[in-house]
mmCIF file of C-alpha atoms in Angstrom:
data_model
loop_
_atom_site.group_PDB
_atom_site.id
_atom_site.type_symbol
_atom_site.label_atom_id
_atom_site.label_comp_id
_atom_site.label_asym_id
_atom_site.label_seq_id
_atom_site.Cartn_x
_atom_site.Cartn_y
_atom_site.Cartn_z
ATOM 1 C CA MET A 550 115.039 -87.086 145.602
ATOM 2 C CA LYS A 551 117.077 -85.761 148.515
ATOM 3 C CA LEU A 552 115.913 -87.299 151.789
ATOM 4 C CA ASP A 553 114.962 -84.923 154.573
ATOM 5 C CA LEU A 554 113.840 -86.824 157.673
ATOM 6 C CA LYS A 555 112.203 -83.764 159.178
ATOM 7 C CA LYS A 556 110.024 -83.251 156.104
ATOM 8 C CA LEU A 557 109.217 -86.956 155.967
ATOM 9 C CA ASN A 558 108.026 -86.703 159.554
ATOM 10 C CA HIS A 559 105.811 -83.792 158.483
ATOM 11 C CA LEU A 560 104.341 -85.968 155.737
ATOM 12 C CA VAL A 561 103.686 -88.926 158.058
ATOM 13 C CA THR A 562 102.102 -86.722 160.727
ATOM 14 C CA VAL A 563 99.720 -85.086 158.239
ATOM 15 C CA ALA A 564 98.827 -88.507 156.835
ATOM 16 C CA ARG A 565 98.125 -89.917 160.284
ATOM 17 C CA LEU A 566 95.992 -86.995 161.475
ATOM 18 C CA GLY A 567 94.301 -86.213 158.145
ATOM 19 C CA SER A 568 94.525 -82.515 158.887
ATOM 20 C CA LEU A 569 97.153 -79.863 158.212
ATOM 21 C CA SER A 570 96.001 -77.758 161.152
ATOM 22 C CA LYS A 571 96.109 -80.639 163.642
ATOM 23 C CA ALA A 572 99.482 -81.776 162.306
ATOM 24 C CA ALA A 573 100.879 -78.259 162.515
ATOM 25 C CA GLU A 574 99.756 -78.008 166.119
ATOM 26 C CA GLN A 575 101.343 -81.339 167.021
ATOM 27 C CA LEU A 576 104.579 -80.478 165.225
ATOM 28 C CA HIS A 577 104.669 -76.951 166.733
ATOM 29 C CA LEU A 578 104.727 -75.368 163.266
ATOM 30 C CA SER A 579 102.589 -72.752 161.610
ATOM 31 C CA GLN A 580 100.145 -74.186 159.096
ATOM 32 C CA PRO A 581 101.688 -72.245 156.164
ATOM 33 C CA ALA A 582 105.140 -73.594 157.056
ATOM 34 C CA LEU A 583 103.815 -77.156 157.176
ATOM 35 C CA SER A 584 101.965 -76.674 153.875
ATOM 36 C CA ARG A 585 105.202 -75.492 152.235
ATOM 37 C CA SER A 586 107.054 -78.520 153.611
ATOM 38 C CA VAL A 587 104.474 -80.951 152.205
ATOM 39 C CA ALA A 588 104.350 -79.071 148.901
ATOM 40 C CA LEU A 589 108.136 -79.368 148.590
ATOM 41 C CA ILE A 590 107.944 -83.144 149.009
ATOM 42 C CA GLU A 591 105.213 -83.314 146.370
ATOM 43 C CA GLU A 592 107.381 -81.222 144.067
ATOM 44 C CA GLN A 593 110.300 -83.597 144.551
ATOM 45 C CA VAL A 594 108.078 -86.639 143.971
ATOM 46 C CA GLY A 595 106.487 -84.983 140.971
ATOM 47 C CA ALA A 596 102.882 -85.722 141.918
ATOM 48 C CA ALA A 597 100.243 -84.866 144.506
ATOM 49 C CA LEU A 598 100.364 -86.956 147.689
ATOM 50 C CA PHE A 599 97.196 -85.531 149.238
ATOM 51 C CA GLU A 600 93.738 -84.616 148.068
ATOM 52 C CA ARG A 601 92.784 -81.420 149.889
ATOM 53 C CA SER A 602 89.264 -80.370 150.865
ATOM 54 C CA ALA A 603 87.480 -78.305 153.476
ATOM 55 C CA GLN A 604 87.170 -81.451 155.605
ATOM 56 C CA GLY A 605 90.896 -82.103 155.655
ATOM 57 C CA VAL A 606 93.387 -84.049 153.559
ATOM 58 C CA VAL A 607 93.307 -87.617 152.235
ATOM 59 C CA LEU A 608 96.244 -89.543 150.818
ATOM 60 C CA THR A 609 96.289 -90.288 147.119
ATOM 61 C CA SER A 610 97.310 -93.767 145.995
ATOM 62 C CA LEU A 611 100.871 -92.560 145.547
ATOM 63 C CA GLY A 612 100.610 -90.752 148.880
ATOM 64 C CA GLU A 613 99.693 -93.981 150.673
ATOM 65 C CA VAL A 614 102.762 -95.749 149.278
ATOM 66 C CA THR A 615 105.012 -92.770 150.044
ATOM 67 C CA ALA A 616 103.714 -92.292 153.600
ATOM 68 C CA GLU A 617 104.080 -95.984 154.401
ATOM 69 C CA ALA A 618 107.666 -96.022 153.111
ATOM 70 C CA ALA A 619 108.447 -92.794 154.987
ATOM 71 C CA GLU A 620 107.097 -94.227 158.242
ATOM 72 C CA LYS A 621 109.332 -97.295 157.934
ATOM 73 C CA LEU A 622 112.343 -95.122 157.127
ATOM 74 C CA LEU A 623 111.696 -92.884 160.127
ATOM 75 C CA LEU A 624 111.427 -95.936 162.372
ATOM 76 C CA GLN A 625 114.792 -97.215 161.167
ATOM 77 C CA ALA A 626 116.322 -93.764 161.672
ATOM 78 C CA THR A 627 115.026 -93.695 165.239
ATOM 79 C CA ILE A 628 116.471 -97.147 165.900
ATOM 80 C CA PHE A 629 119.820 -96.111 164.419
ATOM 81 C CA GLU A 630 119.976 -92.953 166.518
ATOM 82 C CA ARG A 631 119.055 -94.800 169.676
ATOM 83 C CA ASN A 632 121.566 -97.588 169.092
ATOM 84 C CA VAL A 633 124.379 -95.094 168.539
ATOM 85 C CA THR A 634 123.418 -93.266 171.722
ATOM 86 C CA LEU A 635 123.490 -96.511 173.702
ATOM 87 C CA PHE A 636 126.954 -97.337 172.413
ATOM 88 C CA SER A 637 128.244 -93.891 173.306
ATOM 89 C CA ARG A 638 126.954 -93.771 176.879
ATOM 90 C CA GLY A 639 127.082 -97.406 177.956
ATOM 91 C CA GLU A 640 124.398 -99.065 180.002
ATOM 92 C CA SER A 641 121.183 -97.131 180.362
ATOM 93 C CA GLY A 642 119.552 -96.664 183.742
ATOM 94 C CA ARG A 643 116.048 -96.621 182.252
ATOM 95 C CA ILE A 644 113.915 -99.473 181.039
ATOM 96 C CA ALA A 645 110.338 -99.463 179.780
ATOM 97 C CA PHE A 646 108.650 -102.670 178.684
ATOM 98 C CA GLY A 647 105.178 -104.071 178.129
ATOM 99 C CA ILE A 648 103.548 -107.142 179.576
ATOM 100 C CA TRP A 649 100.335 -109.039 178.895
ATOM 101 C CA PRO A 650 97.797 -108.729 181.755
ATOM 102 C CA VAL A 651 97.355 -112.515 181.890
ATOM 103 C CA ILE A 652 100.985 -112.977 182.990
ATOM 104 C CA SER A 653 101.672 -109.646 184.693
ATOM 105 C CA SER A 654 100.762 -110.853 188.186
ATOM 106 C CA LEU A 655 102.715 -114.039 187.563
ATOM 107 C CA LEU A 656 105.969 -112.320 186.601
ATOM 108 C CA LEU A 657 106.068 -108.688 187.703
ATOM 109 C CA PRO A 658 106.362 -109.174 191.485
ATOM 110 C CA ASP A 659 109.541 -111.234 191.052
ATOM 111 C CA ILE A 660 110.933 -108.928 188.351
ATOM 112 C CA SER A 661 110.368 -105.738 190.302
ATOM 113 C CA ALA A 662 111.591 -107.179 193.616
ATOM 114 C CA HIS A 663 114.799 -108.464 192.025
ATOM 115 C CA PHE A 664 115.763 -105.353 190.089
ATOM 116 C CA MET A 665 114.692 -102.800 192.683
ATOM 117 C CA SER A 666 116.820 -104.732 195.165
ATOM 118 C CA GLU A 667 119.848 -105.349 192.935
ATOM 119 C CA HIS A 668 119.667 -102.015 191.052
ATOM 120 C CA PRO A 669 117.755 -99.604 193.319
ATOM 121 C CA LYS A 670 118.651 -96.531 191.256
ATOM 122 C CA ILE A 671 117.184 -97.741 187.985
ATOM 123 C CA ASN A 672 114.040 -96.231 186.478
ATOM 124 C CA MET A 673 111.823 -99.150 185.443
ATOM 125 C CA ARG A 674 108.336 -98.802 183.957
ATOM 126 C CA ALA A 675 106.044 -101.709 183.101
ATOM 127 C CA THR A 676 102.982 -101.109 180.935
ATOM 128 C CA ILE A 677 100.241 -103.702 181.417
ATOM 129 C CA LYS A 678 97.960 -103.944 178.398
ATOM 130 C CA PRO A 679 96.744 -106.529 175.880
ATOM 131 C CA ALA A 680 99.542 -107.399 173.462
ATOM 132 C CA SER A 681 97.713 -105.826 170.522
ATOM 133 C CA GLU A 682 97.529 -102.505 172.407
ATOM 134 C CA LEU A 683 101.232 -102.655 173.283
ATOM 135 C CA MET A 684 102.308 -102.850 169.646
ATOM 136 C CA PRO A 685 101.918 -99.093 168.922
ATOM 137 C CA ALA A 686 104.081 -98.322 171.982
ATOM 138 C CA LEU A 687 106.726 -100.726 170.693
ATOM 139 C CA TYR A 688 106.746 -99.144 167.228
ATOM 140 C CA ALA A 689 106.893 -95.657 168.777
ATOM 141 C CA GLY A 690 109.906 -96.573 170.902
ATOM 142 C CA GLU A 691 107.966 -96.066 174.146
ATOM 143 C CA ILE A 692 108.798 -99.620 175.265
ATOM 144 C CA GLU A 693 111.808 -101.724 174.302
ATOM 145 C CA TRP A 694 110.115 -105.108 174.275
ATOM 146 C CA LEU A 695 106.940 -106.852 175.314
ATOM 147 C CA LEU A 696 105.870 -110.253 176.572
ATOM 148 C CA GLY A 697 102.581 -111.496 175.195
ATOM 149 C CA GLY A 698 100.640 -114.545 174.157
ATOM 150 C CA ILE A 699 101.410 -115.775 170.658
ATOM 151 C CA GLY A 700 98.308 -115.355 168.539
ATOM 152 C CA TYR A 701 97.085 -112.397 170.575
ATOM 153 C CA PHE A 702 98.933 -109.811 168.503
ATOM 154 C CA GLU A 703 99.593 -109.379 164.798
ATOM 155 C CA SER A 704 103.078 -110.443 163.768
ATOM 156 C CA ALA A 705 104.962 -108.485 161.101
ATOM 157 C CA ALA A 706 108.186 -108.656 159.105
ATOM 158 C CA GLU A 707 109.800 -105.904 161.183
ATOM 159 C CA LEU A 708 109.333 -107.780 164.459
ATOM 160 C CA ASN A 709 111.519 -110.247 166.326
ATOM 161 C CA VAL A 710 109.085 -112.769 167.839
ATOM 162 C CA ILE A 711 110.848 -115.332 170.030
ATOM 163 C CA GLU A 712 108.855 -117.983 171.861
ATOM 164 C CA VAL A 713 110.237 -118.070 175.404
ATOM 165 C CA GLY A 714 107.859 -120.395 177.232
ATOM 166 C CA ALA A 715 104.249 -121.287 177.778
ATOM 167 C CA ILE A 716 101.687 -121.043 180.544
ATOM 168 C CA ASP A 717 99.116 -123.618 181.605
ATOM 169 C CA VAL A 718 95.692 -121.982 181.651
ATOM 170 C CA GLY A 719 92.557 -123.378 183.220
ATOM 171 C CA MET A 720 89.125 -122.409 184.470
ATOM 172 C CA VAL A 721 88.803 -122.217 188.251
ATOM 173 C CA VAL A 722 85.831 -121.719 190.557
ATOM 174 C CA ARG A 723 85.379 -121.270 194.292
ATOM 175 C CA ALA A 724 84.779 -124.200 196.595
ATOM 176 C CA GLY A 725 81.030 -124.635 196.829
ATOM 177 C CA HIS A 726 80.422 -123.346 193.316
ATOM 178 C CA PRO A 727 77.715 -125.357 191.492
ATOM 179 C CA LEU A 728 80.287 -126.478 188.917
ATOM 180 C CA ALA A 729 82.789 -127.544 191.602
ATOM 181 C CA LYS A 730 80.547 -130.513 192.417
ATOM 182 C CA LYS A 731 80.843 -131.932 188.900
ATOM 183 C CA ARG A 732 83.597 -134.454 188.210
ATOM 184 C CA LYS A 733 83.424 -133.647 184.490
ATOM 185 C CA VAL A 734 82.068 -130.366 183.164
ATOM 186 C CA LYS A 735 80.344 -129.966 179.804
ATOM 187 C CA ARG A 736 80.740 -126.846 177.726
ATOM 188 C CA GLN A 737 77.074 -125.968 178.075
ATOM 189 C CA ASP A 738 77.458 -126.002 181.884
ATOM 190 C CA LEU A 739 79.359 -122.716 181.539
ATOM 191 C CA PHE A 740 76.508 -120.924 179.808
ATOM 192 C CA SER A 741 74.695 -119.987 183.025
ATOM 193 C CA HIS A 742 77.709 -118.483 184.793
ATOM 194 C CA PRO A 743 79.712 -115.279 184.212
ATOM 195 C CA VAL A 744 83.303 -115.503 183.007
ATOM 196 C CA LEU A 745 86.244 -113.630 184.579
ATOM 197 C CA CYS A 746 89.537 -112.954 182.812
ATOM 198 C CA GLY A 747 92.490 -110.583 182.532
ATOM 199 C CA VAL A 748 92.096 -109.855 178.793
ATOM 200 C CA GLU A 749 89.390 -109.358 176.193
ATOM 201 C CA LEU A 750 87.610 -112.579 175.315
ATOM 202 C CA SER A 751 86.898 -112.015 171.631
ATOM 203 C CA ARG A 752 87.896 -115.596 170.834
ATOM 204 C CA LEU A 753 85.227 -117.146 173.020
ATOM 205 C CA PRO A 754 81.807 -117.964 171.516
ATOM 206 C CA SER A 755 78.937 -115.609 172.295
ATOM 207 C CA GLU A 756 76.980 -118.217 174.257
ATOM 208 C CA ILE A 757 79.787 -118.183 176.837
ATOM 209 C CA THR A 758 80.249 -114.423 177.095
ATOM 210 C CA GLU A 759 76.598 -113.347 176.871
ATOM 211 C CA ASN A 760 75.882 -114.451 180.449
ATOM 212 C CA GLY A 761 78.227 -111.857 181.931
ATOM 213 C CA VAL A 762 81.888 -110.928 181.613
ATOM 214 C CA PHE A 763 84.263 -109.255 184.037
ATOM 215 C CA ILE A 764 87.668 -108.215 182.690
ATOM 216 C CA ALA A 765 90.389 -106.732 184.905
ATOM 217 C CA ASP A 766 94.181 -106.723 184.859
ATOM 218 C CA ASN A 767 94.369 -107.067 188.647
ATOM 219 C CA PHE A 768 94.967 -110.591 189.949
ATOM 220 C CA GLU A 769 93.735 -109.914 193.488
ATOM 221 C CA VAL A 770 90.489 -108.402 192.230
ATOM 222 C CA LEU A 771 89.849 -111.365 189.947
ATOM 223 C CA LYS A 772 90.591 -113.866 192.711
ATOM 224 C CA HIS A 773 88.367 -112.051 195.195
ATOM 225 C CA THR A 774 85.542 -111.950 192.653
ATOM 226 C CA THR A 775 85.949 -115.673 191.972
ATOM 227 C CA LEU A 776 85.865 -116.513 195.680
ATOM 228 C CA HIS A 777 82.715 -114.457 196.242
ATOM 229 C CA SER A 778 80.621 -115.119 193.138
ATOM 230 C CA ASP A 779 79.450 -117.883 190.818
ATOM 231 C CA GLY A 780 81.806 -116.720 188.095
ATOM 232 C CA TYR A 781 84.530 -118.938 186.669
ATOM 233 C CA TRP A 782 88.004 -117.506 186.172
ATOM 234 C CA ILE A 783 90.230 -118.190 183.153
ATOM 235 C CA THR A 784 93.705 -117.894 184.670
ATOM 236 C CA PRO A 785 97.279 -119.190 184.566
ATOM 237 C CA LEU A 786 97.246 -122.075 187.024
ATOM 238 C CA ALA A 787 100.634 -121.104 188.451
ATOM 239 C CA LEU A 788 98.942 -118.014 189.901
ATOM 240 C CA VAL A 789 96.516 -120.020 192.008
ATOM 241 C CA ASN A 790 98.539 -123.096 193.004
ATOM 242 C CA GLU A 791 98.248 -122.395 196.719
ATOM 243 C CA ASP A 792 94.524 -121.740 196.507
ATOM 244 C CA ILE A 793 94.044 -125.006 194.624
ATOM 245 C CA LYS A 794 96.111 -126.936 197.165
ATOM 246 C CA SER A 795 94.130 -125.410 200.041
ATOM 247 C CA ARG A 796 90.899 -126.232 198.150
ATOM 248 C CA ARG A 797 89.674 -122.648 198.147
ATOM 249 C CA LEU A 798 89.611 -122.914 194.346
ATOM 250 C CA LYS A 799 89.002 -125.880 192.085
ATOM 251 C CA VAL A 800 90.171 -126.403 188.496
ATOM 252 C CA LEU A 801 87.326 -127.466 186.244
ATOM 253 C CA THR A 802 87.894 -130.650 184.255
ATOM 254 C CA PHE A 803 86.067 -130.954 180.947
ATOM 255 C CA GLU A 804 84.849 -134.060 179.191
ATOM 256 C CA SER A 805 86.380 -132.953 175.891
ATOM 257 C CA ALA A 806 89.631 -131.517 177.313
ATOM 258 C CA PRO A 807 90.824 -133.340 180.431
ATOM 259 C CA ARG A 808 93.987 -131.241 180.784
ATOM 260 C CA PRO A 809 94.510 -127.459 180.937
ATOM 261 C CA TRP A 810 95.464 -125.786 177.683
ATOM 262 C CA GLN A 811 98.735 -124.002 177.049
ATOM 263 C CA ILE A 812 99.352 -120.535 175.672
ATOM 264 C CA PRO A 813 102.843 -119.964 174.216
ATOM 265 C CA ILE A 814 104.462 -116.691 175.296
ATOM 266 C CA ALA A 815 106.734 -114.600 173.073
ATOM 267 C CA LEU A 816 109.302 -111.896 173.671
ATOM 268 C CA VAL A 817 108.679 -109.288 170.973
ATOM 269 C CA SER A 818 111.029 -106.502 169.895
ATOM 270 C CA LEU A 819 111.793 -104.535 166.741
ATOM 271 C CA LYS A 820 114.276 -105.966 164.269
ATOM 272 C CA GLY A 821 117.424 -103.867 164.222
ATOM 273 C CA HIS A 822 116.582 -102.409 167.634
ATOM 274 C CA LEU A 823 119.543 -102.989 169.917
ATOM 275 C CA LEU A 824 118.294 -103.588 173.442
ATOM 276 C CA SER A 825 120.156 -101.708 176.123
ATOM 277 C CA PRO A 826 122.143 -103.968 178.475
ATOM 278 C CA LEU A 827 119.600 -103.245 181.205
ATOM 279 C CA ALA A 828 116.642 -104.005 178.912
ATOM 280 C CA GLN A 829 118.272 -107.283 177.868
ATOM 281 C CA SER A 830 118.951 -108.170 181.489
ATOM 282 C CA VAL A 831 115.326 -107.538 182.503
ATOM 283 C CA ALA A 832 114.059 -109.518 179.499
ATOM 284 C CA ASP A 833 116.318 -112.470 180.325
ATOM 285 C CA TYR A 834 115.224 -112.447 183.945
ATOM 286 C CA ALA A 835 111.544 -112.229 182.968
ATOM 287 C CA CYS A 836 111.945 -115.276 180.717
ATOM 288 C CA THR A 837 113.673 -117.198 183.527
ATOM 289 C CA VAL A 838 110.837 -116.386 185.931
ATOM 290 C CA LEU A 839 108.305 -117.486 183.309
ATOM 291 C CA LEU A 840 110.038 -120.844 182.864
ATOM 292 C CA ASN A 841 110.266 -121.380 186.632
ATOM 293 C CA LYS A 842 106.618 -120.520 187.171
ATOM 294 C CA SER A 843 105.504 -122.678 184.253
ATOM 295 C CA SER A 844 107.424 -125.721 185.486
ATOM 296 C CA GLY A 845 105.850 -125.295 188.928
ATOM 297 C CA SER A 846 102.253 -125.099 187.696
ATOM 298 C CA ASN A 847 99.610 -127.752 188.058
ATOM 299 C CA GLY A 848 99.497 -128.342 184.275
#
């Protein structure tokens, strides 16, 4: 079978959308032209890859295997093309990366201040989303790398996952909060108060989340809400060191877990994906900031 990357992209697009008409629109092709392209691949394979109906198209068993292999091949082709381009033009002036909301406020101010001062002409874009939601952007080449909590995204063979540090995380409340008066807090003490956090809390038991949840990726909003409500905030302690020292916020201490817990942080990129010099520089600096912030926390 002679490989044609353009036709393989047609196949993958139809498989993803489940519709020839929608795929044709996305690919800027006529539907007959796209149908001929898919039919040619099926002819080369020697079997049907789709089951067609009035509702759309569905992959056959062979189609599922073929589409999955084609998607991986297209990803490698994109990486190859990008790497060659980087070699030919030198350092890129653009960088796009992803960062976990829990650590965005901890790291981004220092990262942006440093690079916009040292390299004011660069084009830098940071996407703040849960690590699991950043993975499609990484696979699509929309970001070069991401920083996220290990265990909060699905690892895969095609990923480089490098642990680069850890953050101390605790639960904090405002001074005067009912729980702030307790020397040791029991788990059930949390059940009557809302929880505040920067990411989805699917790992927490329902008895904790059913009393109210506020999720936001904005540190100032979360801190303000904590200071003006009876909610407790799950946060990196390095973010609130000054507020703890000034006694505006208090870290809750639990009978069963006297110390804050740690979340390991990973730098994630695609295997075979050569980071641009600028992307590598930003990643290295981000990891340095993480280590500095972690060592200065109250953990």
